[in-house]
Short mmCIF file of C-alpha atoms (C1' of nucleotides) in Angstrom, two decimals:
data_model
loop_
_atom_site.label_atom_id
_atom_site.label_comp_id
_atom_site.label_asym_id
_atom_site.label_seq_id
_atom_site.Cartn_x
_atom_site.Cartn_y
_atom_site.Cartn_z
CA UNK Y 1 5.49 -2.76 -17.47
CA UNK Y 2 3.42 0.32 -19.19
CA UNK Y 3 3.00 2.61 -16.86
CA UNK Y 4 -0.25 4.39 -17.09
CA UNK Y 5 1.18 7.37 -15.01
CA UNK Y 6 3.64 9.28 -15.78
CA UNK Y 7 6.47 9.88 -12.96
CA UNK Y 8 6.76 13.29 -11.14
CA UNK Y 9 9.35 13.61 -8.84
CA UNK Y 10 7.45 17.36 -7.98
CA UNK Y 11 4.17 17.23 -6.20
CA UNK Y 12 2.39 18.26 -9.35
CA UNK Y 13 -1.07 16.43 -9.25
CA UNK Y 14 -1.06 16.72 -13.13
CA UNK Y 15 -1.18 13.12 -14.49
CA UNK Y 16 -0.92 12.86 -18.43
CA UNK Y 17 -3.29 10.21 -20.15
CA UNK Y 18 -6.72 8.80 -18.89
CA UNK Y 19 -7.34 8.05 -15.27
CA UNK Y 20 -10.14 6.40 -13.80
CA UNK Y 21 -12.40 8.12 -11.51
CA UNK Y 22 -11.52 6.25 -8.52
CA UNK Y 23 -8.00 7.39 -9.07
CA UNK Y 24 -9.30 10.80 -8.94
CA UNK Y 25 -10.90 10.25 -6.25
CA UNK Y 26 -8.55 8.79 -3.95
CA UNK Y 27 -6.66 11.57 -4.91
CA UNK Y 28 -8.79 13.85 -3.30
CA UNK Y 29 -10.07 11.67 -0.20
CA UNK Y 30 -6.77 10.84 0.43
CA UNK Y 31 -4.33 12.23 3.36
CA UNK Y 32 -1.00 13.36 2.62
CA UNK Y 33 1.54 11.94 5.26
CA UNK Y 34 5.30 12.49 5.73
CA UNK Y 35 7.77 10.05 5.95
CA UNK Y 36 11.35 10.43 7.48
CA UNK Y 37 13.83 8.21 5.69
CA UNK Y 38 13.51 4.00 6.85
CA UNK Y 39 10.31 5.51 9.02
CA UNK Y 40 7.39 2.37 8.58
CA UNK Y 41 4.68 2.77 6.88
CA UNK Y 42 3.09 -0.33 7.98
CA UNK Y 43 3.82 -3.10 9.33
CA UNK Y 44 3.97 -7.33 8.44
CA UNK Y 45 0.86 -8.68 9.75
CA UNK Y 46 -0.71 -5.40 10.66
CA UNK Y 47 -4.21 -5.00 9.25
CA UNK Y 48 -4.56 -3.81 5.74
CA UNK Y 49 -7.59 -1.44 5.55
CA UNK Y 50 -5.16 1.44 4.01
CA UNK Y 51 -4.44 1.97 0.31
CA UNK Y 52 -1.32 3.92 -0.03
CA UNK Y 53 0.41 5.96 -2.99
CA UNK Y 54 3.60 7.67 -3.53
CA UNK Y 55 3.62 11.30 -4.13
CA UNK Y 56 7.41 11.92 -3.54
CA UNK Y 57 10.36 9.96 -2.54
CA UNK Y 58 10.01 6.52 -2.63
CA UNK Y 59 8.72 2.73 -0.95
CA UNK Y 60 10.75 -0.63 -0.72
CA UNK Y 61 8.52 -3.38 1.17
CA UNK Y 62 10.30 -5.71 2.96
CA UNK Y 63 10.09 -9.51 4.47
CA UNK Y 64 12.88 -10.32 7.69
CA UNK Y 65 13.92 -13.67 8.43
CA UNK Y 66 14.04 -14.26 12.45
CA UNK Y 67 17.65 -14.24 12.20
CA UNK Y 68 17.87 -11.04 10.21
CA UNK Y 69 17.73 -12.29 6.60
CA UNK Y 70 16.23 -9.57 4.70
CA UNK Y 71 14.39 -10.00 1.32
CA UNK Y 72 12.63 -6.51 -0.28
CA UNK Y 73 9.70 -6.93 -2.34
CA UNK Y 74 9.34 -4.19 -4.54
CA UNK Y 75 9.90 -0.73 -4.77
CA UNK Y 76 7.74 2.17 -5.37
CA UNK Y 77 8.18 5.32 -6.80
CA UNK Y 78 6.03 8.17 -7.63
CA UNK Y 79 2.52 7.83 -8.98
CA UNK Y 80 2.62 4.30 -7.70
CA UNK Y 81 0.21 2.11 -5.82
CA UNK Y 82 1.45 -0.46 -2.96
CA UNK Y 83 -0.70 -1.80 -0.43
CA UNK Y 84 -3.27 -3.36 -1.75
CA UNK Y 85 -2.62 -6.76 -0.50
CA UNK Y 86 -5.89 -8.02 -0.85
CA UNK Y 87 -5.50 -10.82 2.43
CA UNK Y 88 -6.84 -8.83 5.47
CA UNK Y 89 -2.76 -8.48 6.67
CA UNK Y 90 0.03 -6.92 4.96
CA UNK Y 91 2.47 -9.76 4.02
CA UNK Y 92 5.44 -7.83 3.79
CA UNK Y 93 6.17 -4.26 5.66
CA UNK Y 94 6.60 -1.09 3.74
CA UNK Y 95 9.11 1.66 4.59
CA UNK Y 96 9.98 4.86 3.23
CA UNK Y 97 13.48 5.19 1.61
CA UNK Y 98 13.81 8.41 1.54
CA UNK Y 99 11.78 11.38 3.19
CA UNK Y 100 8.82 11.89 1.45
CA UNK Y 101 5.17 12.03 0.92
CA UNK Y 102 2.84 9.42 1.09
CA UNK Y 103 -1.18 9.77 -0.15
CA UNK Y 104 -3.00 7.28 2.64
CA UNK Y 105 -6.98 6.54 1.61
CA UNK Y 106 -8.87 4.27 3.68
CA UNK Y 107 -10.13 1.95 1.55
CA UNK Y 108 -13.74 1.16 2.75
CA UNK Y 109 -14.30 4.84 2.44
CA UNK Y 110 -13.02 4.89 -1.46
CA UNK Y 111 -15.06 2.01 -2.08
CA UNK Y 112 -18.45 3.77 -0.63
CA UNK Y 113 -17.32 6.77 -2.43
CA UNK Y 114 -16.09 5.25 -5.85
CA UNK Y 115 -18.65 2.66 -6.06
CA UNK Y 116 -17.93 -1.18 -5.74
CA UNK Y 117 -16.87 -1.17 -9.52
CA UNK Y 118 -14.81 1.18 -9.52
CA UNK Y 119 -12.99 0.45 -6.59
CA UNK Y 120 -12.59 -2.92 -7.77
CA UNK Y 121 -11.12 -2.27 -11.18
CA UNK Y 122 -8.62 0.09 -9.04
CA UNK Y 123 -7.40 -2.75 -6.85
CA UNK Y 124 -7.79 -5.31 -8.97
CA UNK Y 125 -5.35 -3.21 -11.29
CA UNK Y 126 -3.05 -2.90 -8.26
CA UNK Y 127 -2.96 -6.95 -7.66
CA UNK Y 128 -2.31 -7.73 -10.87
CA UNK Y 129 0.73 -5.78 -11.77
CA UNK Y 130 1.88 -6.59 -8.22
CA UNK Y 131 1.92 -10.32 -9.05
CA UNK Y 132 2.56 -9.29 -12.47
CA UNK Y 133 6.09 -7.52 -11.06
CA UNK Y 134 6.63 -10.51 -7.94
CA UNK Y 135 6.44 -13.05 -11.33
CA UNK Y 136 9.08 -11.55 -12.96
CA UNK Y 137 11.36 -11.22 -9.80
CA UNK Y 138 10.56 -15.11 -9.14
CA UNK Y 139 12.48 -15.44 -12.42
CA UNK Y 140 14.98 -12.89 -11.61
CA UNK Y 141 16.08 -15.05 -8.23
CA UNK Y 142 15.56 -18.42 -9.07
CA UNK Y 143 17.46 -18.15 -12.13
CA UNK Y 144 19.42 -15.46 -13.27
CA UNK Y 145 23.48 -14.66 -12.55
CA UNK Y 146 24.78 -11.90 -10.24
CA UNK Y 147 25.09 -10.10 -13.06
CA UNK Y 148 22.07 -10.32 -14.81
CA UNK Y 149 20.41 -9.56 -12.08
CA UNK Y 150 21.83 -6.57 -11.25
CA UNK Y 151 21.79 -5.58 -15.23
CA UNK Y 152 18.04 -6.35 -15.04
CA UNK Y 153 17.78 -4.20 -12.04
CA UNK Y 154 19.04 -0.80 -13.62
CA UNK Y 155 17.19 -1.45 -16.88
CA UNK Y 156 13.51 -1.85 -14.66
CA UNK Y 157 14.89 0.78 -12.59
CA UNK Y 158 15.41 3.30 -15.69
CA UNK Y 159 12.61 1.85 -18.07
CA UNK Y 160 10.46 2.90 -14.71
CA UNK Y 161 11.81 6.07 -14.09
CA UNK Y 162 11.95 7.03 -17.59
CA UNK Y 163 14.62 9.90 -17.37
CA UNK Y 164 18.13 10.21 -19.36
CA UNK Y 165 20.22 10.29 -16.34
CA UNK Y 166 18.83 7.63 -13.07
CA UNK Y 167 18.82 8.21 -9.88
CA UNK Y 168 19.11 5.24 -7.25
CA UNK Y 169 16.85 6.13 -4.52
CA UNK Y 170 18.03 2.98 -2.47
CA UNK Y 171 21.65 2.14 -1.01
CA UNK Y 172 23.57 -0.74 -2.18
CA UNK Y 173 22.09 -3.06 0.98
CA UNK Y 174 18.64 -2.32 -0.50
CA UNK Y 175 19.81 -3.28 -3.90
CA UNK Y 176 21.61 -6.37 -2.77
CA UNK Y 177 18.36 -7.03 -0.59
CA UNK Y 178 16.19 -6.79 -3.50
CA UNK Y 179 18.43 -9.27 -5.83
CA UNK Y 180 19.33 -11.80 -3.09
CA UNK Y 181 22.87 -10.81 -2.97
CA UNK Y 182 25.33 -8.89 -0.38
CA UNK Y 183 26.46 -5.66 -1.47
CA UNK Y 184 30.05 -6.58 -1.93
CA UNK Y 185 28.58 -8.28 -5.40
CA UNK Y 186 26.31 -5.72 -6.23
CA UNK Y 187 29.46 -3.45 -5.99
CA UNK Y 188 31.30 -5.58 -8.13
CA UNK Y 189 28.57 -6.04 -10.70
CA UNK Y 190 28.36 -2.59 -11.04
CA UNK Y 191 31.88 -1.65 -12.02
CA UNK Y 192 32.08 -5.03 -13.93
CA UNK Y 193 28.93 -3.36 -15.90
CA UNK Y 194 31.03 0.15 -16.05
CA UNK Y 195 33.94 -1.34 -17.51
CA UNK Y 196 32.29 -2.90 -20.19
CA UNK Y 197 31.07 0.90 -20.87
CA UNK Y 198 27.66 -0.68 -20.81
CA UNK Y 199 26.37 1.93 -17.97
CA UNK Y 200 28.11 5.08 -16.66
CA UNK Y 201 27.84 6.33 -12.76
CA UNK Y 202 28.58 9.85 -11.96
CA UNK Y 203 28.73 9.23 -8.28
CA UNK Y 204 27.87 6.02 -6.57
CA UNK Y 205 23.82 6.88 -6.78
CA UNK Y 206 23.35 7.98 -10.03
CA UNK Y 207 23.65 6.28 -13.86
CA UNK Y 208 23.06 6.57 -17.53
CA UNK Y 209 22.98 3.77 -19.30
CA UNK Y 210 25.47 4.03 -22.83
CA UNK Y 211 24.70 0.63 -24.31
CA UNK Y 212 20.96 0.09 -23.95
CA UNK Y 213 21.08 -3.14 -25.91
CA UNK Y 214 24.00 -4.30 -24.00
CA UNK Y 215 22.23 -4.18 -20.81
CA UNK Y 216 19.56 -5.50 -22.25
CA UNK Y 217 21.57 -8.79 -23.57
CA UNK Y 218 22.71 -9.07 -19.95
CA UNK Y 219 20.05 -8.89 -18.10
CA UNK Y 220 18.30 -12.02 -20.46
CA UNK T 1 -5.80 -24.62 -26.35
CA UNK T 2 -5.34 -27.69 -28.70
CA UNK T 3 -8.71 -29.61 -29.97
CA UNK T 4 -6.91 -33.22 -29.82
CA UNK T 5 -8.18 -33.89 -25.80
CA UNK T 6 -10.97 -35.81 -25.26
CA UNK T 7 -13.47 -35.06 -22.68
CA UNK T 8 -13.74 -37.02 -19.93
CA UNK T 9 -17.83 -37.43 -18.59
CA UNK T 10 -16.60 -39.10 -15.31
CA UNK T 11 -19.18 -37.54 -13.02
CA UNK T 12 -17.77 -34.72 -10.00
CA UNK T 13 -14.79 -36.08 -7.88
CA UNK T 14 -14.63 -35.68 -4.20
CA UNK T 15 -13.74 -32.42 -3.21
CA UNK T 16 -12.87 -31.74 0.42
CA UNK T 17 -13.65 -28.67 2.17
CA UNK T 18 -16.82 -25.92 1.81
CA UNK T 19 -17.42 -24.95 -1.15
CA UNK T 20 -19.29 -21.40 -2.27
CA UNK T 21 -21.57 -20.94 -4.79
CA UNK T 22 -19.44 -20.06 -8.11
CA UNK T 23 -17.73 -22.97 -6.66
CA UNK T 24 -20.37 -25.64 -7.70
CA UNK T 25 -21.25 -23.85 -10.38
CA UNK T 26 -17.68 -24.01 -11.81
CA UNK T 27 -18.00 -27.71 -11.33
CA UNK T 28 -21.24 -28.22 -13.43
CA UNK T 29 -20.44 -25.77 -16.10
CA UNK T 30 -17.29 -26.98 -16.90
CA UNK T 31 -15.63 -29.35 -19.18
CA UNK T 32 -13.02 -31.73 -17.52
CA UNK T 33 -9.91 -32.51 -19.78
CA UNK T 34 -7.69 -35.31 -19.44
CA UNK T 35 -3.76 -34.46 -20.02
CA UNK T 36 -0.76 -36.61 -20.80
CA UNK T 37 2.11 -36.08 -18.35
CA UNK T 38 4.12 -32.96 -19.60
CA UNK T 39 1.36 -31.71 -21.94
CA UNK T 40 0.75 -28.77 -22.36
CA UNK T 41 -2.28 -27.23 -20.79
CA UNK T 42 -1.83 -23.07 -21.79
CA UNK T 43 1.22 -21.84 -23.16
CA UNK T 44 3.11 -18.64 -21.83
CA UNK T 45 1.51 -15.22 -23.60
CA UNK T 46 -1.46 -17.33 -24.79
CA UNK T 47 -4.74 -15.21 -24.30
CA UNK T 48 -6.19 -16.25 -20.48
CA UNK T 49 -9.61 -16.52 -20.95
CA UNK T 50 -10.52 -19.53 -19.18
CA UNK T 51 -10.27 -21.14 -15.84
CA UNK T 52 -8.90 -24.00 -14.73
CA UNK T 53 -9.08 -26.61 -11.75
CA UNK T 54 -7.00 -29.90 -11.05
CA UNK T 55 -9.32 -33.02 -10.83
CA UNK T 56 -6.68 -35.65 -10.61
CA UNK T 57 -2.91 -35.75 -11.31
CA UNK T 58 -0.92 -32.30 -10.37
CA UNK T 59 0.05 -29.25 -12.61
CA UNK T 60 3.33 -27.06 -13.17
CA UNK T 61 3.69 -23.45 -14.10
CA UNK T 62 6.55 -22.41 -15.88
CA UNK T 63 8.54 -19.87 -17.39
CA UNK T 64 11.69 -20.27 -19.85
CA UNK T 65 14.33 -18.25 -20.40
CA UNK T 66 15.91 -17.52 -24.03
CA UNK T 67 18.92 -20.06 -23.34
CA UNK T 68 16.74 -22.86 -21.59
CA UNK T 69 16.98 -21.95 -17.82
CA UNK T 70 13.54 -22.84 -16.46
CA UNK T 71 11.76 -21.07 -13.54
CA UNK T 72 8.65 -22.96 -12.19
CA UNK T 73 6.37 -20.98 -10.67
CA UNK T 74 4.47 -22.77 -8.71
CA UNK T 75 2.77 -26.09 -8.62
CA UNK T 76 -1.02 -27.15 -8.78
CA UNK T 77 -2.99 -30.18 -6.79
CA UNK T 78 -6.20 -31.56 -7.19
CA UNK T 79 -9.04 -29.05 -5.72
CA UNK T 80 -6.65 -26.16 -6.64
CA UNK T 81 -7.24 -23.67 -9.19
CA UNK T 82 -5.03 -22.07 -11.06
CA UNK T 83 -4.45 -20.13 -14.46
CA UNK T 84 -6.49 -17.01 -13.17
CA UNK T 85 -4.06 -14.48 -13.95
CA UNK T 86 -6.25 -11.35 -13.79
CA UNK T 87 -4.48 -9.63 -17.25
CA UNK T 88 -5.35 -11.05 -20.50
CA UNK T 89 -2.40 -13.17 -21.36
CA UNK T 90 -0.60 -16.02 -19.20
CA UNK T 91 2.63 -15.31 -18.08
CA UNK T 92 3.57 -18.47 -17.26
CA UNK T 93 2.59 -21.98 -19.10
CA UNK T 94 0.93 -24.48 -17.47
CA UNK T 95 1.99 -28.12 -17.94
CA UNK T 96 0.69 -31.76 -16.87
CA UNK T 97 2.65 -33.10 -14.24
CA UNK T 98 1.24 -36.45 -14.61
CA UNK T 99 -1.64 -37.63 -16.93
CA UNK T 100 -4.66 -36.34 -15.08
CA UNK T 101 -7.73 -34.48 -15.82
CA UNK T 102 -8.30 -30.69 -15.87
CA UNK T 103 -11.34 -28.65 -15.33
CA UNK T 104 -11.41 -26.02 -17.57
CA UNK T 105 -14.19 -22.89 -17.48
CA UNK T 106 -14.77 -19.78 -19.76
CA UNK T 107 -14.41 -17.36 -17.35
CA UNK T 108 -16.95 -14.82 -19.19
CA UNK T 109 -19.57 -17.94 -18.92
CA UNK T 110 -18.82 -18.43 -15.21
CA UNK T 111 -19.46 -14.64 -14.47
CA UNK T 112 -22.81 -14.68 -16.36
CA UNK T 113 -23.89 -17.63 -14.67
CA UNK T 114 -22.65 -16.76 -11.34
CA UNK T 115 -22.94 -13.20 -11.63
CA UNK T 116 -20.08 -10.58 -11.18
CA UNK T 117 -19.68 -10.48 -7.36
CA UNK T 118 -19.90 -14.63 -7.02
CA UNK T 119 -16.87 -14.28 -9.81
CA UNK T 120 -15.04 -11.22 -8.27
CA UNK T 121 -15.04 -13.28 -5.05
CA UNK T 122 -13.96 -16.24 -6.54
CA UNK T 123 -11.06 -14.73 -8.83
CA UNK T 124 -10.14 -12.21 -6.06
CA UNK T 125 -9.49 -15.15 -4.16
CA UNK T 126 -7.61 -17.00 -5.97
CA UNK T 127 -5.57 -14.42 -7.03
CA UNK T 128 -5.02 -13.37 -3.61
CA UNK T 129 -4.22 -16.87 -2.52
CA UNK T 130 -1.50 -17.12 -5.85
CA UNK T 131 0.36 -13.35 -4.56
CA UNK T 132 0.49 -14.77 -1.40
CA UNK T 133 2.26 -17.85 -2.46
CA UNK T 134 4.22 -15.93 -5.23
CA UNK T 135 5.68 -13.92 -1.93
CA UNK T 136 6.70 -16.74 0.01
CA UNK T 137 8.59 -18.22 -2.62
CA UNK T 138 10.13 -14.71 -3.23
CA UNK T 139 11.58 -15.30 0.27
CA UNK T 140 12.54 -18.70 -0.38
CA UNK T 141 15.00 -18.05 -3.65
CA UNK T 142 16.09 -14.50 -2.64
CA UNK T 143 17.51 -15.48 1.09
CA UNK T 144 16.96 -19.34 1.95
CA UNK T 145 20.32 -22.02 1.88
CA UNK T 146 19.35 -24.99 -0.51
CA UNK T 147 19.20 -26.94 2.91
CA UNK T 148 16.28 -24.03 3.93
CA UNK T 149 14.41 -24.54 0.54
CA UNK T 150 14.17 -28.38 0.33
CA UNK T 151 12.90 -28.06 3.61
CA UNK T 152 10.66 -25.86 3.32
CA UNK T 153 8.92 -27.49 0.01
CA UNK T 154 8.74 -30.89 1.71
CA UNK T 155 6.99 -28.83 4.85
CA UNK T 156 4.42 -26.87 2.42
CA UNK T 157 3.96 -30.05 0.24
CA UNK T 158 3.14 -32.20 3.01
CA UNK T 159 0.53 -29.54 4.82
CA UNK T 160 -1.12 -29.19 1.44
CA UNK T 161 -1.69 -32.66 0.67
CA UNK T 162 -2.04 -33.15 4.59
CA UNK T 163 -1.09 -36.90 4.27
CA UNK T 164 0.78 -39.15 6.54
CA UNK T 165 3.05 -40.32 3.84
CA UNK T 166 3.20 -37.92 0.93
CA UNK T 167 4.21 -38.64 -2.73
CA UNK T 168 6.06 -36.34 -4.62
CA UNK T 169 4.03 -36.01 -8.08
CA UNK T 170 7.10 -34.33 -9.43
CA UNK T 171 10.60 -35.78 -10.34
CA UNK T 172 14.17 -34.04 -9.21
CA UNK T 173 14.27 -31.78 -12.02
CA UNK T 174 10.71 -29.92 -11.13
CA UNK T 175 12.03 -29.77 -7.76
CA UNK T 176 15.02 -28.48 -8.48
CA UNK T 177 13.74 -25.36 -11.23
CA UNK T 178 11.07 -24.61 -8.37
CA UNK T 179 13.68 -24.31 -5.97
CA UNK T 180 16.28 -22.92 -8.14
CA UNK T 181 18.86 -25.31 -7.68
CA UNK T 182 20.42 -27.92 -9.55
CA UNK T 183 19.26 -31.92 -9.42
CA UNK T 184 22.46 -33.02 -7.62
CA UNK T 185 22.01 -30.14 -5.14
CA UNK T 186 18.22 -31.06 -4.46
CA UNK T 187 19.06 -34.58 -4.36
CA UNK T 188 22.33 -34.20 -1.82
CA UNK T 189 20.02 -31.72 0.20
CA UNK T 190 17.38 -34.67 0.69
CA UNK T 191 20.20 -37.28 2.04
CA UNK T 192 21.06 -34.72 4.42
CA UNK T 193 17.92 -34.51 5.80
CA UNK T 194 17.10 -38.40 6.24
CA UNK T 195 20.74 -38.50 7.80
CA UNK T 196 19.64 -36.74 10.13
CA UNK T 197 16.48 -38.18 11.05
CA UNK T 198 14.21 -35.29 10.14
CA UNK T 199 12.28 -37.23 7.24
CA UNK T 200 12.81 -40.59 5.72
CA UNK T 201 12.17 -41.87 2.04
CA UNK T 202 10.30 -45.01 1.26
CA UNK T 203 11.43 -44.43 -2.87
CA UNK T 204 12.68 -41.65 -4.34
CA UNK T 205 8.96 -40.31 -4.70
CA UNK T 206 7.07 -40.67 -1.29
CA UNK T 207 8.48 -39.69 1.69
CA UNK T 208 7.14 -39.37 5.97
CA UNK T 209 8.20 -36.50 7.90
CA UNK T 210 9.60 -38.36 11.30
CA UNK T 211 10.63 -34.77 12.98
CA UNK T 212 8.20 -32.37 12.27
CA UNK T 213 10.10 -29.88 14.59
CA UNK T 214 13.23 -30.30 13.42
CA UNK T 215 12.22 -29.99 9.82
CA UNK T 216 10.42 -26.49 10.63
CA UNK T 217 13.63 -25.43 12.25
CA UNK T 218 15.53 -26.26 9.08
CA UNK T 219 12.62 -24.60 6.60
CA UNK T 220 12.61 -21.51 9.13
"C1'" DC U 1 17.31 -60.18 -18.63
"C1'" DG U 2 18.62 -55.81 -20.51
"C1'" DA U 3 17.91 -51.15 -21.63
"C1'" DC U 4 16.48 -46.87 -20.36
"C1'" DG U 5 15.46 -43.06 -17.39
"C1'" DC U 6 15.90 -41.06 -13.14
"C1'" DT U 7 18.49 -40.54 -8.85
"C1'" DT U 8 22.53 -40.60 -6.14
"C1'" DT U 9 27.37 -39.93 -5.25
"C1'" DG U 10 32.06 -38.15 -5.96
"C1'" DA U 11 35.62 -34.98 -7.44
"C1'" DC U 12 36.43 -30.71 -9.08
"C1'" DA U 13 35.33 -25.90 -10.69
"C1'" DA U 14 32.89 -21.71 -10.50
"C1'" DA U 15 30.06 -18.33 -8.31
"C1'" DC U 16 29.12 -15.95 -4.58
"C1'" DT U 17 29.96 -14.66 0.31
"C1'" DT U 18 32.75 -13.31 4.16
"C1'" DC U 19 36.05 -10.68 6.36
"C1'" DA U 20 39.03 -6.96 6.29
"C1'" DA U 21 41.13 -2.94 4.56
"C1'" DT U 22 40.84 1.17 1.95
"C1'" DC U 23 38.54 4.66 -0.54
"C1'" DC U 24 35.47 8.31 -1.45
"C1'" DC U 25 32.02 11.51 -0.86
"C1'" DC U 26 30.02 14.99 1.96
"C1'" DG U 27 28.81 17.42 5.77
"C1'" DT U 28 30.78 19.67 9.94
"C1'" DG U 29 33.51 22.31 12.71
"C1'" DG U 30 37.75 24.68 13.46
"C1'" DC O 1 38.50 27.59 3.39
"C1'" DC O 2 40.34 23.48 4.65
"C1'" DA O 3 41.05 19.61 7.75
"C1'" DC O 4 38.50 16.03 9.96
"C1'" DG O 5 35.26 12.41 10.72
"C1'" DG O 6 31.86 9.11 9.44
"C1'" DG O 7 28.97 6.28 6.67
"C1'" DG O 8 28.48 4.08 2.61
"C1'" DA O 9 30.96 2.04 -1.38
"C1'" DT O 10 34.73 -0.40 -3.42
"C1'" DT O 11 38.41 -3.69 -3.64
"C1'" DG O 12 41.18 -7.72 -2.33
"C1'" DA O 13 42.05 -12.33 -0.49
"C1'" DA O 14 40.33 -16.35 1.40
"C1'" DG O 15 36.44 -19.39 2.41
"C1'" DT O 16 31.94 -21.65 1.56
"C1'" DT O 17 28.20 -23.00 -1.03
"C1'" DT O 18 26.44 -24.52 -5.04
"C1'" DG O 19 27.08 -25.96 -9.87
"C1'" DT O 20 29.30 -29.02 -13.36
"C1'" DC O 21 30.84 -33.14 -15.15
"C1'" DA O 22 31.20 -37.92 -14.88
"C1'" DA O 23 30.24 -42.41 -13.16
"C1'" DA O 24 27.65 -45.66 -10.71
"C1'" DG O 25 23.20 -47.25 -8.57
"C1'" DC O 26 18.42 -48.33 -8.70
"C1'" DG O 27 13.85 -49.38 -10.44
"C1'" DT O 28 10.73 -50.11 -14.06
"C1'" DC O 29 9.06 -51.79 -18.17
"C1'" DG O 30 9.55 -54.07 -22.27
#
DNA sequence: CGACGCTTTGACAAACTTCAATCCCCGTGG
DNA sequence: CCACGGGGATTGAAGTTTGTCAAAGCGTCG
């Protein structure tokens, strides 16, 4: 979807276009927190009183099956908002993928501080590209082909991240996690999608897409 | 949404459970609807500026891809609201699933009326309620065997309708594009579990859970 | 009764997974 | 600087699950 931030792997606070107060504001009542790499942020079922934003590295939020199944939610990057589950538990757990930095903002205190309109346009904002994103991936596992699916994973991934040349922060498992798959298929989508020059990887974590419509006829 | 429906003037249904304020108020200020079976109630991208509720009969939402593959989304009975996508166009369409009637709301007459927080609890809700769902069935298509998800929709269906002997309102093929399977899949799936004594069939449409244990097991 | 639609069943094919081996990148230590 | 080791990624072969195609069963409604 349209991103109303613009993605900055730096710390740089600057944020091009409009932002709404409360965004400003959580900015500033926030708490910067480090993450080591696969550290928890929070936990399923813990309370959800926290709003949380990436300022470097990036999220995945993940659901485990009790016999280890895992199925990841979403991922985060930069700028981003996750959290915001509006039940009073988190439904999924969140975890850092790489090391990074994390803005934490309680959110009863943004809401006395914002104002209840505010605040609410904020999270309400949050929910509904959250279900807006969980919709799409519904779609994305119910119906689409290995390779679709990965196809429509690297064109999200890039229309997201917005740079020539991508950057996976995730490892294949998370990737195969993500699209309901093992990484054995991922692996083979991903060449089958190389030697059909449709994307190019200079090492096993990083792509450029050479065909954009291409891709975008495989991933439907 | 098409002029050809006529209203129906029945007077207010039962409706179990508590009820809050915007609640009732959704009840008296709204029109009710009947709807053939497989009509239309909103289509996909349409503008979402009203509410709905199921009266009687049950409701579908789903998506379609270019080529025909069909993703439903989720499914609607009556007491249940639905449609309240929080940005300004549906993402998925709505359909009938059976002739019933619909009540439908302008949601900026509902927030006069009931005033913005009665409306911000109500929508917040049922959004809330709709992400949580949207999750679960993320879980269910990304890492559940069919065995798992035919399971697991004759568990939820029979908790929400909370019946001793529920009917399915839906044929095979709604079944199947919920669960993302094929008919023969869904239908083989459902012998398997009356072999083995975990629910039995009394039709192809209304079925009694005989091993509620078992079939929680098999949903996990 | 007969036709139609939906469901079930069977045989086969395709997609994806599993298991196992190998490769490759990259950091570490000699 | 280069060899070594280790974790993740890729590839191959075989197996399993699910999909496809086709036919038969069942129920309902004229």
């Amino acid at each position: 979807m349209t991103q109303t931030h613009r993605l900055d792997d730096t710390t740089a606070p600057f944020m091009p276009g409009p932002r709404a107060a409360a965004d400003d504001l959580m900015m500033s009542l926030g708490v910067r927190m480090t993450f080591a790499k696969d550290e928890e942020i929070y936990g399923q079922d813990e309370k959800a009183d926290l709003i949380y934003r990436v300022i470097s590295g990036a999220v995945r939020t993940t659901r485990v099956m009790s016999d280890g199944r895992r199925q990841i939610g979403g991922f985060y990057y930069p700028g981003e908002m996750f959290g915001v589950e509006a039940s009073d538990h988190h439904r999924f757990s969140a975890e850092a993928l790489s090391d990074g930095i994390i803005l934490v903002v309680k959110a009863s205190a943004l809401r006395a501080v914002a104002g209840d309109e505010a605040f609410g346009r904020l999270t309400w904002t949050a929910t509904n590209r959250e279900l807006d994103r969980t919709q799409d991936h519904l779609l994305l596992l119910g119906r689409k082909t290995a390779a679709e699916r990965v196809a429509s994973f690297l064109m999200e991934l890039a229309d997201r991240r917005g740079a020539e040349a991508v950057t996976l922060p995730m490892g294949r498992q998370d990737m195969a996690d993500y699209l309901g798959l093992t990484i054995e298929t991922v692996s083979r989508m991903l060449t089958q999608l190389q030697s059909a020059l449709v994307v190019e990887f200079l090492g096993s974590r990083i792509f450029k897409i050479s065909n954009r419509c291409a891709l975008a006829r495989l991933a439907d």
